[in-house]
Structure formats: C-alpha cells, structure tokens
Amino acid sequence: MRAKVFGAAVAASAIAAVVVARRRSGASSGAGTPSAPRSGWLSVTVYRDAGDVMPGGRVPPPLTGFGDGLEVEVRPAPGDKGTELRARFRPDGQSGSHGGAHDGRGRLRAALREAKQRIEVGEVLRVDPVPHGRRTATPTGLLVDLASARSNEGGTL
C-alpha cells in the first residue's frame, strides 16, 4: 500500500516538474507561444456568420466585462469555416480595472470560449461535479482537480 502511494507521489512530482519546465522554456523566448502570441491577439473560431457573432457591431456579453481596455474584431475564418472572434488588451496599456495584459490573459481566454459557446449553442456548457458524495483524495486525483479547475483559462488540460 505504501509503495503505491509513494509511486503515485513520485509520478505526480515528475509530471509537475515537466509542466513547470515547459512553461518556463516557452515564456523566455522572444517569439510568441500558443498561449501568449507576440501580437497579443487571442481568437476562437465560431461556426456562424459575422453578423451573428457581433450583431450590429456589439461586443458579445462575456467580453463586455473588460470595458474599454479590450480591442475586439471579427474576420472570416480560414477555409470558410465560420468567423474568427479576436480580442486583445489595448497596446497602449489601457486595460481598465482588470490589471495588465498578463494578469487578465486567462480571464480573456475564458471569456472568448464562453462567447463562442453562447453564440453557437445558446448556453455555457459546464462539467457537472462528482454526482455521488466525495471521493477518496489521492495525489493524482488532486492534480486532475487542479488541472481541470484551470483548464478553461490555460487553453488545454
């Protein structure tokens, strides 16, 4: 029993070390990364016409929470696959009361995903919690819970 717990803890530590190393190596390069492009634009492809994405030029509701500190635009998606909804913090540093661009990047990514879901489906889809009580806490279960809680902001699980 102790060997299994110890093995799980070692595996969890190794996974955490790899994740930290990848994030550090990607953040130090001069080029943009998938999570932080150099231009600052984050985008989602919405399978709708541009008029449905921003009707009357109005910004979709989840993005309105950022106020004037956000640039939002729509353009045709590559391959005629709908419309790209793009957003970034204003380059002049005007980001309202939401902190700098680095502080709010995760919130902006989550807001773009929420806008996409509202436009395409009409509601925001949520993962239901564990339906029957509590499960036994394990080191790997804790890692999965932490990753799931941040996956909407970080881009991938």
Short mmCIF file of C-alpha atoms in Angstrom, two decimals:
data_model
loop_
_atom_site.label_atom_id
_atom_site.label_comp_id
_atom_site.label_asym_id
_atom_site.label_seq_id
_atom_site.Cartn_x
_atom_site.Cartn_y
_atom_site.Cartn_z
CA MET A 1 0.00 0.00 0.00
CA ARG A 2 2.79 2.45 0.94
CA ALA A 3 4.64 1.60 -2.25
CA LYS A 4 1.60 2.53 -4.36
CA VAL A 5 1.18 5.86 -2.58
CA PHE A 6 4.89 6.59 -2.87
CA GLY A 7 4.85 5.68 -6.57
CA ALA A 8 1.87 7.92 -7.20
CA ALA A 9 3.57 10.81 -5.39
CA VAL A 10 6.76 10.36 -7.44
CA ALA A 11 4.75 10.25 -10.69
CA ALA A 12 2.82 13.37 -9.72
CA SER A 13 6.04 15.21 -8.88
CA ALA A 14 7.57 14.23 -12.21
CA ILE A 15 4.51 15.46 -14.12
CA ALA A 16 4.53 18.74 -12.23
CA ALA A 17 8.25 19.21 -12.96
CA VAL A 18 7.69 18.67 -16.70
CA VAL A 19 4.81 21.16 -16.76
CA VAL A 20 6.85 23.81 -14.95
CA ALA A 21 9.85 23.25 -17.23
CA ARG A 22 7.74 23.59 -20.38
CA ARG A 23 6.12 26.79 -19.18
CA ARG A 24 9.44 28.34 -18.25
CA SER A 25 11.13 27.43 -21.53
CA GLY A 26 8.22 28.75 -23.63
CA ALA A 27 7.89 32.03 -21.73
CA SER A 28 11.51 33.07 -22.14
CA SER A 29 11.69 33.01 -25.95
CA GLY A 30 11.24 36.19 -27.97
CA ALA A 31 8.67 34.61 -30.27
CA GLY A 32 5.07 34.21 -29.33
CA THR A 33 3.73 30.95 -27.95
CA PRO A 34 0.30 29.38 -28.45
CA SER A 35 -0.75 30.68 -25.03
CA ALA A 36 0.81 34.14 -25.46
CA PRO A 37 1.22 35.26 -29.07
CA ARG A 38 3.51 38.21 -29.61
CA SER A 39 0.71 40.26 -31.20
CA GLY A 40 -1.42 39.79 -28.10
CA TRP A 41 -4.47 38.63 -30.08
CA LEU A 42 -6.37 35.62 -28.77
CA SER A 43 -9.04 34.14 -31.01
CA VAL A 44 -11.72 31.49 -31.31
CA THR A 45 -13.41 30.24 -34.43
CA VAL A 46 -17.18 30.48 -34.24
CA TYR A 47 -19.23 28.50 -36.71
CA ARG A 48 -21.57 31.38 -37.51
CA ASP A 49 -21.70 34.40 -39.82
CA ALA A 50 -20.02 37.63 -38.72
CA GLY A 51 -23.45 39.24 -38.24
CA ASP A 52 -24.35 36.56 -35.69
CA VAL A 53 -21.05 36.91 -33.82
CA MET A 54 -21.20 40.69 -33.36
CA PRO A 55 -24.74 41.77 -34.28
CA GLY A 56 -24.81 45.47 -35.02
CA GLY A 57 -21.12 45.72 -34.09
CA ARG A 58 -21.91 44.96 -30.42
CA VAL A 59 -19.31 43.03 -28.45
CA PRO A 60 -20.59 39.66 -27.12
CA PRO A 61 -21.60 39.72 -23.42
CA PRO A 62 -18.69 37.86 -21.79
CA LEU A 63 -16.22 40.28 -23.37
CA THR A 64 -18.12 43.40 -22.32
CA GLY A 65 -16.90 42.87 -18.76
CA PHE A 66 -13.43 44.10 -19.79
CA GLY A 67 -14.78 47.53 -20.73
CA ASP A 68 -12.77 49.84 -22.97
CA GLY A 69 -9.48 48.07 -22.24
CA LEU A 70 -10.14 45.48 -24.93
CA GLU A 71 -9.91 45.52 -28.72
CA VAL A 72 -12.37 43.12 -30.35
CA GLU A 73 -12.68 42.29 -34.03
CA VAL A 74 -14.25 39.68 -36.28
CA ARG A 75 -12.98 38.37 -39.59
CA PRO A 76 -13.66 35.37 -41.82
CA ALA A 77 -12.07 32.18 -40.56
CA PRO A 78 -9.59 30.38 -42.82
CA GLY A 79 -11.11 27.86 -45.20
CA ASP A 80 -14.58 29.41 -44.97
CA LYS A 81 -15.13 27.70 -41.60
CA GLY A 82 -17.13 30.44 -39.92
CA THR A 83 -15.88 33.60 -38.25
CA GLU A 84 -12.87 34.35 -36.07
CA LEU A 85 -13.67 36.33 -32.94
CA ARG A 86 -10.45 38.00 -31.82
CA ALA A 87 -9.64 40.06 -28.75
CA ARG A 88 -6.59 41.59 -27.10
CA PHE A 89 -5.78 44.14 -24.46
CA ARG A 90 -5.16 47.59 -25.89
CA PRO A 91 -1.47 48.08 -26.70
CA ASP A 92 -1.43 51.50 -25.01
CA GLY A 93 -1.80 49.74 -21.66
CA GLN A 94 -5.36 50.95 -21.11
CA SER A 95 -6.86 47.84 -19.55
CA GLY A 96 -9.33 49.29 -17.10
CA SER A 97 -9.53 47.88 -13.59
CA HIS A 98 -8.63 44.35 -14.66
CA GLY A 99 -4.86 44.65 -14.27
CA GLY A 100 -2.29 44.36 -17.02
CA ALA A 101 -2.44 42.15 -20.06
CA HIS A 102 -0.55 39.33 -18.36
CA ASP A 103 -2.87 39.35 -15.34
CA GLY A 104 -6.04 39.01 -17.38
CA ARG A 105 -4.94 36.73 -20.24
CA GLY A 106 -6.55 33.66 -18.62
CA ARG A 107 -9.79 35.54 -17.98
CA LEU A 108 -9.78 36.80 -21.57
CA ARG A 109 -9.27 33.27 -22.91
CA ALA A 110 -12.14 32.00 -20.74
CA ALA A 111 -14.38 34.89 -21.88
CA LEU A 112 -13.68 34.09 -25.55
CA ARG A 113 -14.59 30.45 -25.01
CA GLU A 114 -17.75 31.45 -23.18
CA ALA A 115 -18.71 33.82 -26.00
CA LYS A 116 -18.18 31.05 -28.55
CA GLN A 117 -20.43 28.68 -26.60
CA ARG A 118 -23.16 31.28 -26.15
CA ILE A 119 -23.15 32.17 -29.84
CA GLU A 120 -23.05 28.59 -31.17
CA VAL A 121 -25.11 26.71 -28.57
CA GLY A 122 -27.03 29.39 -26.70
CA GLU A 123 -25.68 28.47 -23.26
CA VAL A 124 -22.40 27.83 -21.48
CA LEU A 125 -21.71 24.15 -21.04
CA ARG A 126 -20.33 23.13 -17.65
CA VAL A 127 -18.88 19.88 -16.39
CA ASP A 128 -21.01 18.51 -13.59
CA PRO A 129 -19.27 17.80 -10.30
CA VAL A 130 -18.88 14.25 -8.98
CA PRO A 131 -22.52 13.18 -8.51
CA HIS A 132 -22.30 10.87 -5.52
CA GLY A 133 -20.61 12.38 -2.48
CA ARG A 134 -16.88 12.72 -2.02
CA ARG A 135 -14.22 10.53 -3.49
CA THR A 136 -11.09 9.48 -1.65
CA ALA A 137 -8.36 12.08 -2.03
CA THR A 138 -5.31 10.83 -3.91
CA PRO A 139 -2.24 12.68 -5.20
CA THR A 140 -3.18 12.08 -8.83
CA GLY A 141 -6.81 12.99 -8.19
CA LEU A 142 -5.65 16.29 -6.71
CA LEU A 143 -3.59 17.02 -9.83
CA VAL A 144 -6.56 16.27 -12.08
CA ASP A 145 -8.80 18.54 -9.99
CA LEU A 146 -6.26 21.39 -10.14
CA ALA A 147 -5.75 21.00 -13.89
CA SER A 148 -9.50 20.86 -14.54
CA ALA A 149 -10.12 24.00 -12.49
CA ARG A 150 -7.60 25.99 -14.59
CA SER A 151 -8.12 24.36 -17.98
CA ASN A 152 -10.61 26.96 -19.22
CA GLU A 153 -8.05 29.74 -18.73
CA GLY A 154 -4.93 27.89 -19.78
CA GLY A 155 -6.02 26.57 -23.12
CA THR A 156 -5.54 22.84 -22.68
CA LEU A 157 -5.88 20.23 -20.00
#
